[in-house]
Amino acid sequence: RRRLIRDLGAASGLLLRPRPATATATAMALLCRLASRGRSRTKLIAALGCLASRQKHTLPDLPYDYGALEPHINAEIMQLHHSKHHATYVNNLNVAEEKYKEALAKGDVTAQVSLQPALKFNGGGHINHTIFWTNLSANGGGEPQGELMEAIKRDFGSFGKFKEKLTAVSVGVQGSGWGWLGFSQDQGRLQVTACYNQDPLQGTTGLIPLLGIDVWEHAYYLQYKNVRPDYLKAVWNVINWENVSARYTACKK
Amino acid sequence: MALLCRLASRGRSRTKLIAALGCLASRQKHTLPDLPYDYGALEPHINAEIMQLHHSKHHATYVNNLNVAEEKYKEALAKGDVTAQVSLQPALKFNGGGHINHTIFWTNLSANGGGEPQGELMEAIKRDFGSFGKFKEKLTAVSVGVQGSGWGWLGFSQDQGRLQVTACYNQDPLQGTTGLIPLLGIDVWEHAYYLQYKNVRPDYLKAVWNVINWENVSARYTACKK
């Protein structure tokens, strides 16, 4: 019994706070082992259900060092952007979801509606930045190949015209927002568009996000000050076309 | 204009000058107002680098782009081209709002600022918010809470005869958007504080209260509540 309580404690400790996927796997494995022992099975199934409903969003690791994208995006920006801005969206998303679960459980529509802005803002911020980190790479730049390149030529005329369009749309965002290359499953074609604030592309427009360019001032100001066009020129040097291509291949099925 | 008036009073070139005056009057452009203090005057609360970029780059760009947008709008208006006019509206609102907002903002700040207002404005704040502290808390919370780019505002509702605190997004100008008369604006676009306060907007808000020019805010209140 003591061992059971100890193992349950360890498992819940792992599960009850924001955690990386590995900790979840460890905790679940622990619980599975415990659940296979006949005696405490019902208690554990209850515990598992309870713990599973508390799974929170977590800040994904950056796939590279903060300084990896220099000189195009400097280390100070990457560190603040990832460890402060994105982290805050994750934390606030978890808080908003917690409150939303309560409102939902009570059937309180007014409360649910009043929570929508926080959900969209922080949820969108988490979605957008999670995509963004994978869209960038120290070995990035140049041009895509294969299917994605063919689609770009077909839908924009040339890679140059696509690049011009996404740049113009991104520079032209009045306020905070993102420029996006997305895929329309309805029309079977690529599209370039902008979203304001942290409005997520798919939830807002239905387009599947392939490549996002963050044009909130925090994404570039420390290095480029008010000259957003210079940031746009630089960011093309770190676009991870492998990732963008993989996203395209996955969504056009 | 004085020169032209003197010239116009001389009979001979009168028609030419009236034409010239009319032409010049239609070309009057918006200009970047001078800052009433040096770029470093608000240190350590808002640093010189921010003030210089904010005034000479950001505000200047709104002024230039407003003039361009107004020029195009005049042409569209002259042609009765409604489609073109509508398509110019975002540029007008964004750059025009940016010019209005920042023009007010520079006067709302002062190196000798901070503390609390006195007289009529203080009485109104106590009446409409309960206390200066509650008003300060409210404007701070509204400003910190802007999701994206925008402004926190203390405004006056002529309809209701009372002060109100609210936020506007992007460069939407307070009066054109809400009808409230702008008294005090707090710019919470990241360019207003990022170089100094990074992502910690609340620290910028704490600091900015030290440079609020209550004389200016009071004067604006007195002028609009008539």
GROMACS .gro file of C-alpha atoms in nm:
model
  479
    1ARG     CA    1   0.000   0.000   0.000
    2ARG     CA    2   0.281   0.239   0.091
    3ARG     CA    3   0.449   0.169  -0.242
    4LEU     CA    4   0.121   0.232  -0.423
    5ILE     CA    5   0.075   0.567  -0.250
    6ARG     CA    6   0.435   0.663  -0.324
    7ASP     CA    7   0.410   0.569  -0.690
    8LEU     CA    8   0.075   0.748  -0.726
    9GLY     CA    9   0.232   1.052  -0.567
   10ALA     CA   10   0.523   1.042  -0.811
   11ALA     CA   11   0.292   0.998  -1.108
   12SER     CA   12   0.060   1.282  -1.005
   13GLY     CA   13   0.359   1.503  -0.930
   14LEU     CA   14   0.471   1.448  -1.287
   15LEU     CA   15   0.128   1.506  -1.434
   16LEU     CA   16  -0.007   1.795  -1.228
   17ARG     CA   17   0.232   2.064  -1.349
   18PRO     CA   18   0.328   2.183  -1.695
   19ARG     CA   19   0.552   1.912  -1.828
   20PRO     CA   20   0.729   1.799  -2.141
   21ALA     CA   21   0.599   1.499  -2.333
   22THR     CA   22   0.864   1.273  -2.178
   23ALA     CA   23   0.735   1.334  -1.825
   24THR     CA   24   0.383   1.252  -1.934
   25ALA     CA   25   0.503   0.928  -2.089
   26THR     CA   26   0.689   0.835  -1.771
   27ALA     CA   27   0.391   0.915  -1.552
   28MET     CA   28   0.150   0.721  -1.770
   29ALA     CA   29   0.388   0.423  -1.781
   30LEU     CA   30   0.408   0.433  -1.400
   31LEU     CA   31   0.033   0.440  -1.372
   32CYS     CA   32  -0.009   0.161  -1.625
   33ARG     CA   33   0.221  -0.060  -1.420
   34LEU     CA   34   0.021   0.021  -1.108
   35ALA     CA   35  -0.310  -0.038  -1.286
   36SER     CA   36  -0.204  -0.388  -1.385
   37ARG     CA   37  -0.202  -0.485  -1.015
   38GLY     CA   38  -0.559  -0.611  -0.959
   39ARG     CA   39  -0.633  -0.469  -0.617
   40SER     CA   40  -0.616  -0.091  -0.670
   41ARG     CA   41  -0.749  -0.096  -1.026
   42THR     CA   42  -1.070   0.102  -0.983
   43LYS     CA   43  -0.900   0.370  -0.774
   44LEU     CA   44  -0.630   0.406  -1.036
   45ILE     CA   45  -0.869   0.430  -1.328
   46ALA     CA   46  -1.039   0.715  -1.143
   47ALA     CA   47  -0.703   0.878  -1.073
   48LEU     CA   48  -0.595   0.839  -1.437
   49GLY     CA   49  -0.914   1.003  -1.561
   50CYS     CA   50  -0.871   1.288  -1.318
   51LEU     CA   51  -0.508   1.342  -1.404
   52ALA     CA   52  -0.569   1.318  -1.779
   53SER     CA   53  -0.818   1.608  -1.765
   54ARG     CA   54  -0.549   1.833  -1.617
   55GLN     CA   55  -0.306   1.807  -1.912
   56LYS     CA   56  -0.171   2.151  -1.976
   57HIS     CA   57  -0.006   2.322  -2.268
   58THR     CA   58   0.370   2.354  -2.244
   59LEU     CA   59   0.634   2.578  -2.400
   60PRO     CA   60   0.803   2.377  -2.676
   61ASP     CA   61   1.182   2.376  -2.677
   62LEU     CA   62   1.345   2.585  -2.946
   63PRO     CA   63   1.505   2.348  -3.202
   64TYR     CA   64   1.826   2.560  -3.195
   65ASP     CA   65   2.022   2.796  -2.969
   66TYR     CA   66   1.902   3.152  -2.916
   67GLY     CA   67   2.200   3.278  -3.119
   68ALA     CA   68   2.155   3.035  -3.408
   69LEU     CA   69   1.973   3.277  -3.640
   70GLU     CA   70   2.229   3.557  -3.610
   71PRO     CA   71   2.290   3.794  -3.778
   72HIS     CA   72   1.937   3.787  -3.921
   73ILE     CA   73   1.750   3.767  -3.590
   74ASN     CA   74   1.970   3.833  -3.289
   75ALA     CA   75   1.998   3.620  -2.975
   76GLU     CA   76   1.843   3.881  -2.746
   77ILE     CA   77   1.526   3.888  -2.953
   78MET     CA   78   1.507   3.508  -2.977
   79GLN     CA   79   1.553   3.468  -2.601
   80LEU     CA   80   1.288   3.725  -2.506
   81HIS     CA   81   1.055   3.608  -2.780
   82HIS     CA   82   1.068   3.241  -2.678
   83SER     CA   83   1.127   3.245  -2.301
   84LYS     CA   84   0.911   3.549  -2.220
   85HIS     CA   85   0.651   3.622  -2.486
   86HIS     CA   86   0.568   3.264  -2.593
   87ALA     CA   87   0.597   3.137  -2.235
   88THR     CA   88   0.344   3.399  -2.122
   89TYR     CA   89   0.096   3.292  -2.389
   90VAL     CA   90   0.132   2.930  -2.270
   91ASN     CA   91   0.079   3.019  -1.903
   92ASN     CA   92  -0.216   3.246  -1.972
   93LEU     CA   93  -0.370   2.989  -2.207
   94ASN     CA   94  -0.362   2.731  -1.930
   95VAL     CA   95  -0.527   2.975  -1.689
   96ALA     CA   96  -0.795   3.064  -1.944
   97GLU     CA   97  -0.865   2.698  -2.024
   98GLU     CA   98  -0.896   2.617  -1.653
   99LYS     CA   99  -1.153   2.894  -1.609
  100TYR     CA  100  -1.329   2.788  -1.928
  101LYS     CA  101  -1.363   2.428  -1.802
  102GLU     CA  102  -1.537   2.559  -1.491
  103ALA     CA  103  -1.770   2.785  -1.690
  104LEU     CA  104  -1.848   2.497  -1.927
  105ALA     CA  105  -1.920   2.262  -1.638
  106LYS     CA  106  -2.168   2.516  -1.496
  107GLY     CA  107  -2.321   2.586  -1.837
  108ASP     CA  108  -2.237   2.953  -1.779
  109VAL     CA  109  -2.252   3.100  -2.128
  110THR     CA  110  -2.182   3.459  -2.021
  111ALA     CA  111  -1.860   3.353  -1.854
  112GLN     CA  112  -1.762   3.143  -2.158
  113VAL     CA  113  -1.815   3.437  -2.393
  114SER     CA  114  -1.618   3.672  -2.169
  115LEU     CA  115  -1.328   3.422  -2.173
  116GLN     CA  116  -1.318   3.405  -2.552
  117PRO     CA  117  -1.075   3.693  -2.605
  118ALA     CA  118  -0.823   3.545  -2.361
  119LEU     CA  119  -0.860   3.202  -2.525
  120LYS     CA  120  -0.812   3.340  -2.874
  121PHE     CA  121  -0.527   3.571  -2.780
  122ASN     CA  122  -0.321   3.329  -2.574
  123GLY     CA  123  -0.425   3.019  -2.765
  124GLY     CA  124  -0.348   3.190  -3.094
  125GLY     CA  125  -0.018   3.315  -2.955
  126HIS     CA  126   0.078   2.960  -2.854
  127ILE     CA  127  -0.025   2.808  -3.189
  128ASN     CA  128   0.143   3.079  -3.395
  129HIS     CA  129   0.476   3.078  -3.215
  130THR     CA  130   0.491   2.698  -3.203
  131ILE     CA  131   0.468   2.700  -3.584
  132PHE     CA  132   0.708   2.994  -3.617
  133TRP     CA  133   1.003   2.830  -3.434
  134THR     CA  134   0.985   2.534  -3.676
  135ASN     CA  135   0.958   2.766  -3.977
  136LEU     CA  136   1.304   2.905  -3.899
  137SER     CA  137   1.647   2.746  -3.921
  138ALA     CA  138   2.012   2.845  -3.911
  139ASN     CA  139   2.053   2.652  -4.237
  140GLY     CA  140   1.750   2.820  -4.389
  141GLY     CA  141   1.708   3.058  -4.676
  142GLY     CA  142   1.731   3.001  -5.049
  143GLU     CA  143   1.428   2.857  -5.222
  144PRO     CA  144   1.207   2.553  -5.173
  145GLN     CA  145   1.213   2.255  -5.407
  146GLY     CA  146   0.980   1.983  -5.523
  147GLU     CA  147   0.603   1.995  -5.477
  148LEU     CA  148   0.595   2.317  -5.277
  149MET     CA  149   0.802   2.506  -5.538
  150GLU     CA  150   0.574   2.379  -5.813
  151ALA     CA  151   0.268   2.493  -5.622
  152ILE     CA  152   0.425   2.836  -5.557
  153LYS     CA  153   0.498   2.882  -5.927
  154ARG     CA  154   0.149   2.767  -6.018
  155ASP     CA  155  -0.033   2.987  -5.764
  156PHE     CA  156   0.183   3.302  -5.767
  157GLY     CA  157   0.359   3.291  -6.105
  158SER     CA  158   0.709   3.264  -5.965
  159PHE     CA  159   0.894   3.234  -5.633
  160GLY     CA  160   0.996   3.599  -5.667
  161LYS     CA  161   0.635   3.715  -5.697
  162PHE     CA  162   0.532   3.504  -5.398
  163LYS     CA  163   0.820   3.647  -5.191
  164GLU     CA  164   0.720   4.002  -5.290
  165LYS     CA  165   0.359   3.939  -5.196
  166LEU     CA  166   0.424   3.785  -4.855
  167THR     CA  167   0.675   4.061  -4.780
  168ALA     CA  168   0.428   4.336  -4.876
  169VAL     CA  169   0.145   4.179  -4.676
  170SER     CA  170   0.371   4.137  -4.371
  171VAL     CA  171   0.513   4.490  -4.389
  172GLY     CA  172   0.164   4.627  -4.440
  173VAL     CA  173   0.009   4.493  -4.120
  174GLN     CA  174  -0.118   4.803  -3.938
  175GLY     CA  175  -0.048   4.724  -3.575
  176SER     CA  176   0.042   4.379  -3.445
  177GLY     CA  177  -0.005   4.063  -3.646
  178TRP     CA  178   0.137   3.797  -3.875
  179GLY     CA  179   0.192   3.746  -4.248
  180TRP     CA  180   0.103   3.393  -4.359
  181LEU     CA  181   0.150   3.149  -4.645
  182GLY     CA  182  -0.143   2.913  -4.610
  183PHE     CA  183  -0.315   2.637  -4.804
  184SER     CA  184  -0.683   2.644  -4.891
  185GLN     CA  185  -0.817   2.290  -4.894
  186ASP     CA  186  -1.143   2.421  -5.046
  187GLN     CA  187  -0.971   2.573  -5.345
  188GLY     CA  188  -0.669   2.340  -5.352
  189ARG     CA  189  -0.433   2.637  -5.372
  190LEU     CA  190  -0.179   2.839  -5.176
  191GLN     CA  191  -0.272   3.185  -5.045
  192VAL     CA  192  -0.092   3.473  -4.878
  193THR     CA  193  -0.279   3.672  -4.616
  194ALA     CA  194  -0.237   3.857  -4.286
  195CYS     CA  195  -0.397   3.803  -3.947
  196TYR     CA  196  -0.419   4.063  -3.674
  197ASN     CA  197  -0.288   4.032  -3.320
  198GLN     CA  198  -0.262   3.659  -3.236
  199ASP     CA  199  -0.564   3.551  -3.440
  200PRO     CA  200  -0.467   3.198  -3.554
  201LEU     CA  201  -0.476   3.147  -3.930
  202GLN     CA  202  -0.679   2.827  -3.945
  203GLY     CA  203  -0.935   2.926  -3.683
  204THR     CA  204  -0.980   3.268  -3.842
  205THR     CA  205  -0.967   3.192  -4.217
  206GLY     CA  206  -0.978   2.815  -4.259
  207LEU     CA  207  -0.639   2.820  -4.434
  208ILE     CA  208  -0.384   2.564  -4.316
  209PRO     CA  209  -0.075   2.749  -4.188
  210LEU     CA  210   0.251   2.664  -4.370
  211LEU     CA  211   0.479   2.965  -4.304
  212GLY     CA  212   0.420   3.253  -4.064
  213ILE     CA  213   0.611   3.579  -4.029
  214ASP     CA  214   0.565   3.747  -3.692
  215VAL     CA  215   0.547   4.125  -3.739
  216TRP     CA  216   0.464   4.221  -3.382
  217GLU     CA  217   0.725   4.483  -3.290
  218HIS     CA  218   0.872   4.248  -3.027
  219ALA     CA  219   0.978   4.018  -3.312
  220TYR     CA  220   1.228   4.270  -3.451
  221TYR     CA  221   1.240   4.604  -3.271
  222LEU     CA  222   1.553   4.551  -3.061
  223GLN     CA  223   1.750   4.490  -3.382
  224TYR     CA  224   1.563   4.669  -3.661
  225LYS     CA  225   1.383   4.944  -3.464
  226ASN     CA  226   1.102   5.096  -3.669
  227VAL     CA  227   1.238   4.960  -4.000
  228ARG     CA  228   1.016   4.655  -4.040
  229PRO     CA  229   1.111   4.620  -4.411
  230ASP     CA  230   1.475   4.551  -4.309
  231TYR     CA  231   1.355   4.272  -4.078
  232LEU     CA  232   1.153   4.125  -4.364
  233LYS     CA  233   1.459   4.131  -4.593
  234ALA     CA  234   1.660   3.949  -4.327
  235VAL     CA  235   1.406   3.686  -4.226
  236TRP     CA  236   1.403   3.528  -4.573
  237ASN     CA  237   1.758   3.412  -4.496
  238VAL     CA  238   1.641   3.184  -4.218
  239ILE     CA  239   1.323   3.029  -4.360
  240ASN     CA  240   1.328   2.651  -4.311
  241TRP     CA  241   1.186   2.536  -4.644
  242GLU     CA  242   1.204   2.171  -4.541
  243ASN     CA  243   0.956   2.240  -4.266
  244VAL     CA  244   0.728   2.450  -4.485
  245SER     CA  245   0.737   2.177  -4.753
  246ALA     CA  246   0.656   1.908  -4.499
  247ARG     CA  247   0.357   2.108  -4.377
  248TYR     CA  248   0.238   2.150  -4.736
  249THR     CA  249   0.275   1.781  -4.817
  250ALA     CA  250   0.085   1.688  -4.499
  251CYS     CA  251  -0.212   1.914  -4.563
  252LYS     CA  252  -0.273   1.876  -4.933
  253LYS     CA  253  -0.370   1.510  -4.903
  254MET     CA  254  -0.042   8.390  -4.547
  255ALA     CA  255   0.018   8.745  -4.409
  256LEU     CA  256   0.240   8.820  -4.708
  257LEU     CA  257  -0.026   8.701  -4.947
  258CYS     CA  258  -0.292   8.909  -4.773
  259ARG     CA  259  -0.079   9.220  -4.811
  260LEU     CA  260  -0.022   9.142  -5.178
  261ALA     CA  261  -0.389   9.066  -5.238
  262SER     CA  262  -0.487   9.411  -5.116
  263ARG     CA  263  -0.295   9.559  -5.411
  264GLY     CA  264  -0.543   9.573  -5.698
  265ARG     CA  265  -0.337   9.451  -5.995
  266SER     CA  266  -0.248   9.092  -5.916
  267ARG     CA  267  -0.561   9.028  -5.711
  268THR     CA  268  -0.723   8.759  -5.923
  269LYS     CA  269  -0.396   8.573  -5.962
  270LEU     CA  270  -0.337   8.586  -5.591
  271ILE     CA  271  -0.686   8.473  -5.499
  272ALA     CA  272  -0.627   8.172  -5.723
  273ALA     CA  273  -0.287   8.116  -5.566
  274LEU     CA  274  -0.431   8.148  -5.215
  275GLY     CA  275  -0.704   7.899  -5.294
  276CYS     CA  276  -0.449   7.662  -5.440
  277LEU     CA  277  -0.214   7.694  -5.146
  278ALA     CA  278  -0.494   7.657  -4.895
  279SER     CA  279  -0.590   7.326  -5.054
  280ARG     CA  280  -0.231   7.203  -5.034
  281GLN     CA  281  -0.175   7.270  -4.663
  282LYS     CA  282  -0.015   6.962  -4.528
  283HIS     CA  283   0.010   6.814  -4.184
  284THR     CA  284   0.345   6.862  -4.017
  285LEU     CA  285   0.534   6.689  -3.740
  286PRO     CA  286   0.497   6.905  -3.427
  287ASP     CA  287   0.815   6.983  -3.237
  288LEU     CA  288   0.861   6.797  -2.912
  289PRO     CA  289   0.818   7.048  -2.624
  290TYR     CA  290   1.137   6.909  -2.459
  291ASP     CA  291   1.464   6.731  -2.545
  292TYR     CA  292   1.462   6.362  -2.630
  293GLY     CA  293   1.638   6.289  -2.299
  294ALA     CA  294   1.407   6.501  -2.084
  295LEU     CA  295   1.188   6.214  -1.962
  296GLU     CA  296   1.477   5.996  -1.843
  297PRO     CA  297   1.494   5.767  -1.656
  298HIS     CA  298   1.125   5.693  -1.707
  299ILE     CA  299   1.126   5.693  -2.087
  300ASN     CA  300   1.475   5.691  -2.236
  301ALA     CA  301   1.612   5.922  -2.504
  302GLU     CA  302   1.650   5.649  -2.766
  303ILE     CA  303   1.279   5.564  -2.745
  304MET     CA  304   1.173   5.929  -2.756
  305GLN     CA  305   1.391   6.000  -3.059
  306LEU     CA  306   1.268   5.700  -3.259
  307HIS     CA  307   0.911   5.750  -3.144
  308HIS     CA  308   0.897   6.116  -3.247
  309SER     CA  309   1.135   6.146  -3.544
  310LYS     CA  310   1.058   5.809  -3.706
  311HIS     CA  311   0.720   5.668  -3.600
  312HIS     CA  312   0.524   5.994  -3.567
  313ALA     CA  313   0.700   6.145  -3.871
  314THR     CA  314   0.597   5.843  -4.079
  315TYR     CA  315   0.233   5.882  -3.979
  316VAL     CA  316   0.249   6.249  -4.082
  317ASN     CA  317   0.405   6.172  -4.422
  318ASN     CA  318   0.170   5.886  -4.497
  319LEU     CA  319  -0.131   6.091  -4.384
  320ASN     CA  320  -0.040   6.362  -4.633
  321VAL     CA  321  -0.009   6.103  -4.911
  322ALA     CA  322  -0.343   5.945  -4.819
  323GLU     CA  323  -0.518   6.285  -4.803
  324GLU     CA  324  -0.377   6.379  -5.144
  325LYS     CA  325  -0.515   6.058  -5.295
  326TYR     CA  326  -0.843   6.107  -5.111
  327LYS     CA  327  -0.884   6.458  -5.254
  328GLU     CA  328  -0.850   6.313  -5.605
  329ALA     CA  329  -1.097   6.032  -5.537
  330LEU     CA  330  -1.340   6.284  -5.386
  331ALA     CA  331  -1.307   6.518  -5.683
  332LYS     CA  332  -1.393   6.229  -5.916
  333GLY     CA  333  -1.677   6.107  -5.694
  334ASP     CA  334  -1.501   5.770  -5.684
  335VAL     CA  335  -1.657   5.601  -5.382
  336THR     CA  336  -1.470   5.273  -5.422
  337ALA     CA  337  -1.137   5.451  -5.412
  338GLN     CA  338  -1.248   5.658  -5.112
  339VAL     CA  339  -1.349   5.348  -4.919
  340SER     CA  340  -1.024   5.172  -5.003
  341LEU     CA  341  -0.832   5.474  -4.868
  342GLN     CA  342  -1.016   5.471  -4.536
  343PRO     CA  343  -0.778   5.235  -4.353
  344ALA     CA  344  -0.475   5.445  -4.447
  345LEU     CA  345  -0.658   5.763  -4.342
  346LYS     CA  346  -0.762   5.618  -4.008
  347PHE     CA  347  -0.428   5.457  -3.934
  348ASN     CA  348  -0.202   5.747  -4.024
  349GLY     CA  349  -0.448   6.018  -3.926
  350GLY     CA  350  -0.513   5.849  -3.595
  351GLY     CA  351  -0.140   5.802  -3.545
  352HIS     CA  352  -0.083   6.174  -3.602
  353ILE     CA  353  -0.368   6.282  -3.372
  354ASN     CA  354  -0.272   6.040  -3.096
  355HIS     CA  355   0.097   6.122  -3.085
  356THR     CA  356   0.036   6.496  -3.108
  357ILE     CA  357  -0.173   6.468  -2.791
  358PHE     CA  358   0.075   6.229  -2.626
  359TRP     CA  359   0.379   6.460  -2.647
  360THR     CA  360   0.183   6.731  -2.465
  361ASN     CA  361   0.058   6.483  -2.204
  362LEU     CA  362   0.419   6.423  -2.090
  363SER     CA  363   0.663   6.648  -1.909
  364ALA     CA  364   0.996   6.626  -1.731
  365ASN     CA  365   0.826   6.807  -1.439
  366GLY     CA  366   0.533   6.572  -1.450
  367GLY     CA  367   0.401   6.313  -1.210
  368GLY     CA  368   0.224   6.351  -0.879
  369GLU     CA  369  -0.147   6.420  -0.886
  370PRO     CA  370  -0.371   6.674  -1.054
  371GLN     CA  371  -0.545   6.951  -0.863
  372GLY     CA  372  -0.857   7.163  -0.895
  373GLU     CA  373  -1.147   7.076  -1.120
  374LEU     CA  374  -0.987   6.772  -1.282
  375MET     CA  375  -0.903   6.614  -0.945
  376GLU     CA  376  -1.261   6.676  -0.825
  377ALA     CA  377  -1.397   6.512  -1.138
  378ILE     CA  378  -1.162   6.213  -1.098
  379LYS     CA  379  -1.276   6.161  -0.738
  380ARG     CA  380  -1.639   6.197  -0.840
  381ASP     CA  381  -1.620   5.960  -1.138
  382PHE     CA  382  -1.373   5.696  -1.012
  383GLY     CA  383  -1.396   5.722  -0.633
  384SER     CA  384  -1.037   5.830  -0.582
  385PHE     CA  385  -0.723   5.918  -0.777
  386GLY     CA  386  -0.577   5.579  -0.679
  387LYS     CA  387  -0.873   5.390  -0.825
  388PHE     CA  388  -0.855   5.593  -1.146
  389LYS     CA  389  -0.481   5.526  -1.175
  390GLU     CA  390  -0.538   5.153  -1.119
  391LYS     CA  391  -0.808   5.143  -1.383
  392LEU     CA  392  -0.615   5.328  -1.655
  393THR     CA  393  -0.310   5.114  -1.579
  394ALA     CA  394  -0.509   4.790  -1.604
  395VAL     CA  395  -0.680   4.895  -1.926
  396SER     CA  396  -0.347   5.000  -2.080
  397VAL     CA  397  -0.163   4.684  -1.974
  398GLY     CA  398  -0.454   4.474  -2.096
  399VAL     CA  399  -0.452   4.592  -2.458
  400GLN     CA  400  -0.405   4.272  -2.660
  401GLY     CA  401  -0.181   4.384  -2.944
  402SER     CA  402  -0.112   4.748  -3.032
  403GLY     CA  403  -0.318   5.036  -2.899
  404TRP     CA  404  -0.368   5.311  -2.643
  405GLY     CA  405  -0.517   5.351  -2.297
  406TRP     CA  406  -0.721   5.672  -2.264
  407LEU     CA  407  -0.874   5.903  -2.007
  408GLY     CA  408  -1.152   6.075  -2.197
  409PHE     CA  409  -1.451   6.297  -2.129
  410SER     CA  410  -1.803   6.209  -2.237
  411GLN     CA  411  -1.991   6.526  -2.321
  412ASP     CA  412  -2.315   6.323  -2.344
  413GLN     CA  413  -2.288   6.193  -1.991
  414GLY     CA  414  -2.085   6.482  -1.847
  415ARG     CA  415  -1.834   6.241  -1.695
  416LEU     CA  416  -1.479   6.107  -1.728
  417GLN     CA  417  -1.421   5.757  -1.870
  418VAL     CA  418  -1.128   5.523  -1.907
  419THR     CA  419  -1.112   5.306  -2.218
  420ALA     CA  420  -0.874   5.151  -2.472
  421CYS     CA  421  -0.852   5.192  -2.847
  422TYR     CA  422  -0.680   4.948  -3.080
  423ASN     CA  423  -0.399   5.026  -3.322
  424GLN     CA  424  -0.413   5.401  -3.403
  425ASP     CA  425  -0.791   5.433  -3.383
  426PRO     CA  426  -0.839   5.790  -3.255
  427LEU     CA  427  -1.046   5.817  -2.935
  428GLN     CA  428  -1.290   6.085  -3.043
  429GLY     CA  429  -1.356   5.952  -3.391
  430THR     CA  430  -1.402   5.600  -3.259
  431THR     CA  431  -1.592   5.653  -2.933
  432GLY     CA  432  -1.700   6.018  -2.923
  433LEU     CA  433  -1.502   6.073  -2.601
  434ILE     CA  434  -1.281   6.382  -2.589
  435PRO     CA  435  -0.919   6.272  -2.536
  436LEU     CA  436  -0.754   6.412  -2.222
  437LEU     CA  437  -0.466   6.171  -2.148
  438GLY     CA  438  -0.336   5.892  -2.370
  439ILE     CA  439  -0.091   5.614  -2.288
  440ASP     CA  440   0.074   5.460  -2.592
  441VAL     CA  441   0.115   5.085  -2.539
  442TRP     CA  442   0.243   4.994  -2.884
  443GLU     CA  443   0.562   4.797  -2.820
  444HIS     CA  444   0.768   5.072  -2.988
  445ALA     CA  445   0.666   5.303  -2.700
  446TYR     CA  446   0.859   5.101  -2.440
  447TYR     CA  447   1.030   4.788  -2.572
  448LEU     CA  448   1.388   4.916  -2.601
  449GLN     CA  449   1.380   4.998  -2.230
  450TYR     CA  450   1.122   4.769  -2.069
  451LYS     CA  451   1.126   4.475  -2.314
  452ASN     CA  452   0.819   4.256  -2.269
  453VAL     CA  453   0.739   4.398  -1.924
  454ARG     CA  454   0.468   4.647  -2.016
  455PRO     CA  455   0.358   4.680  -1.650
  456ASP     CA  456   0.699   4.830  -1.561
  457TYR     CA  457   0.656   5.091  -1.836
  458LEU     CA  458   0.314   5.175  -1.697
  459LYS     CA  459   0.458   5.220  -1.346
  460ALA     CA  460   0.721   5.453  -1.488
  461VAL     CA  461   0.503   5.664  -1.715
  462TRP     CA  462   0.295   5.797  -1.425
  463ASN     CA  463   0.609   5.989  -1.321
  464VAL     CA  464   0.601   6.204  -1.632
  465ILE     CA  465   0.231   6.280  -1.676
  466ASN     CA  466   0.179   6.653  -1.737
  467TRP     CA  467  -0.129   6.718  -1.524
  468GLU     CA  468  -0.140   7.085  -1.625
  469ASN     CA  469  -0.196   6.979  -1.983
  470VAL     CA  470  -0.454   6.715  -1.895
  471SER     CA  471  -0.637   6.969  -1.674
  472ALA     CA  472  -0.634   7.229  -1.949
  473ARG     CA  473  -0.783   6.977  -2.193
  474TYR     CA  474  -1.053   6.892  -1.938
  475THR     CA  475  -1.140   7.257  -1.871
  476ALA     CA  476  -1.162   7.326  -2.244
  477CYS     CA  477  -1.395   7.038  -2.325
  478LYS     CA  478  -1.640   7.042  -2.036
  479LYS     CA  479  -1.782   7.380  -2.132
   0.00000   0.00000   0.00000
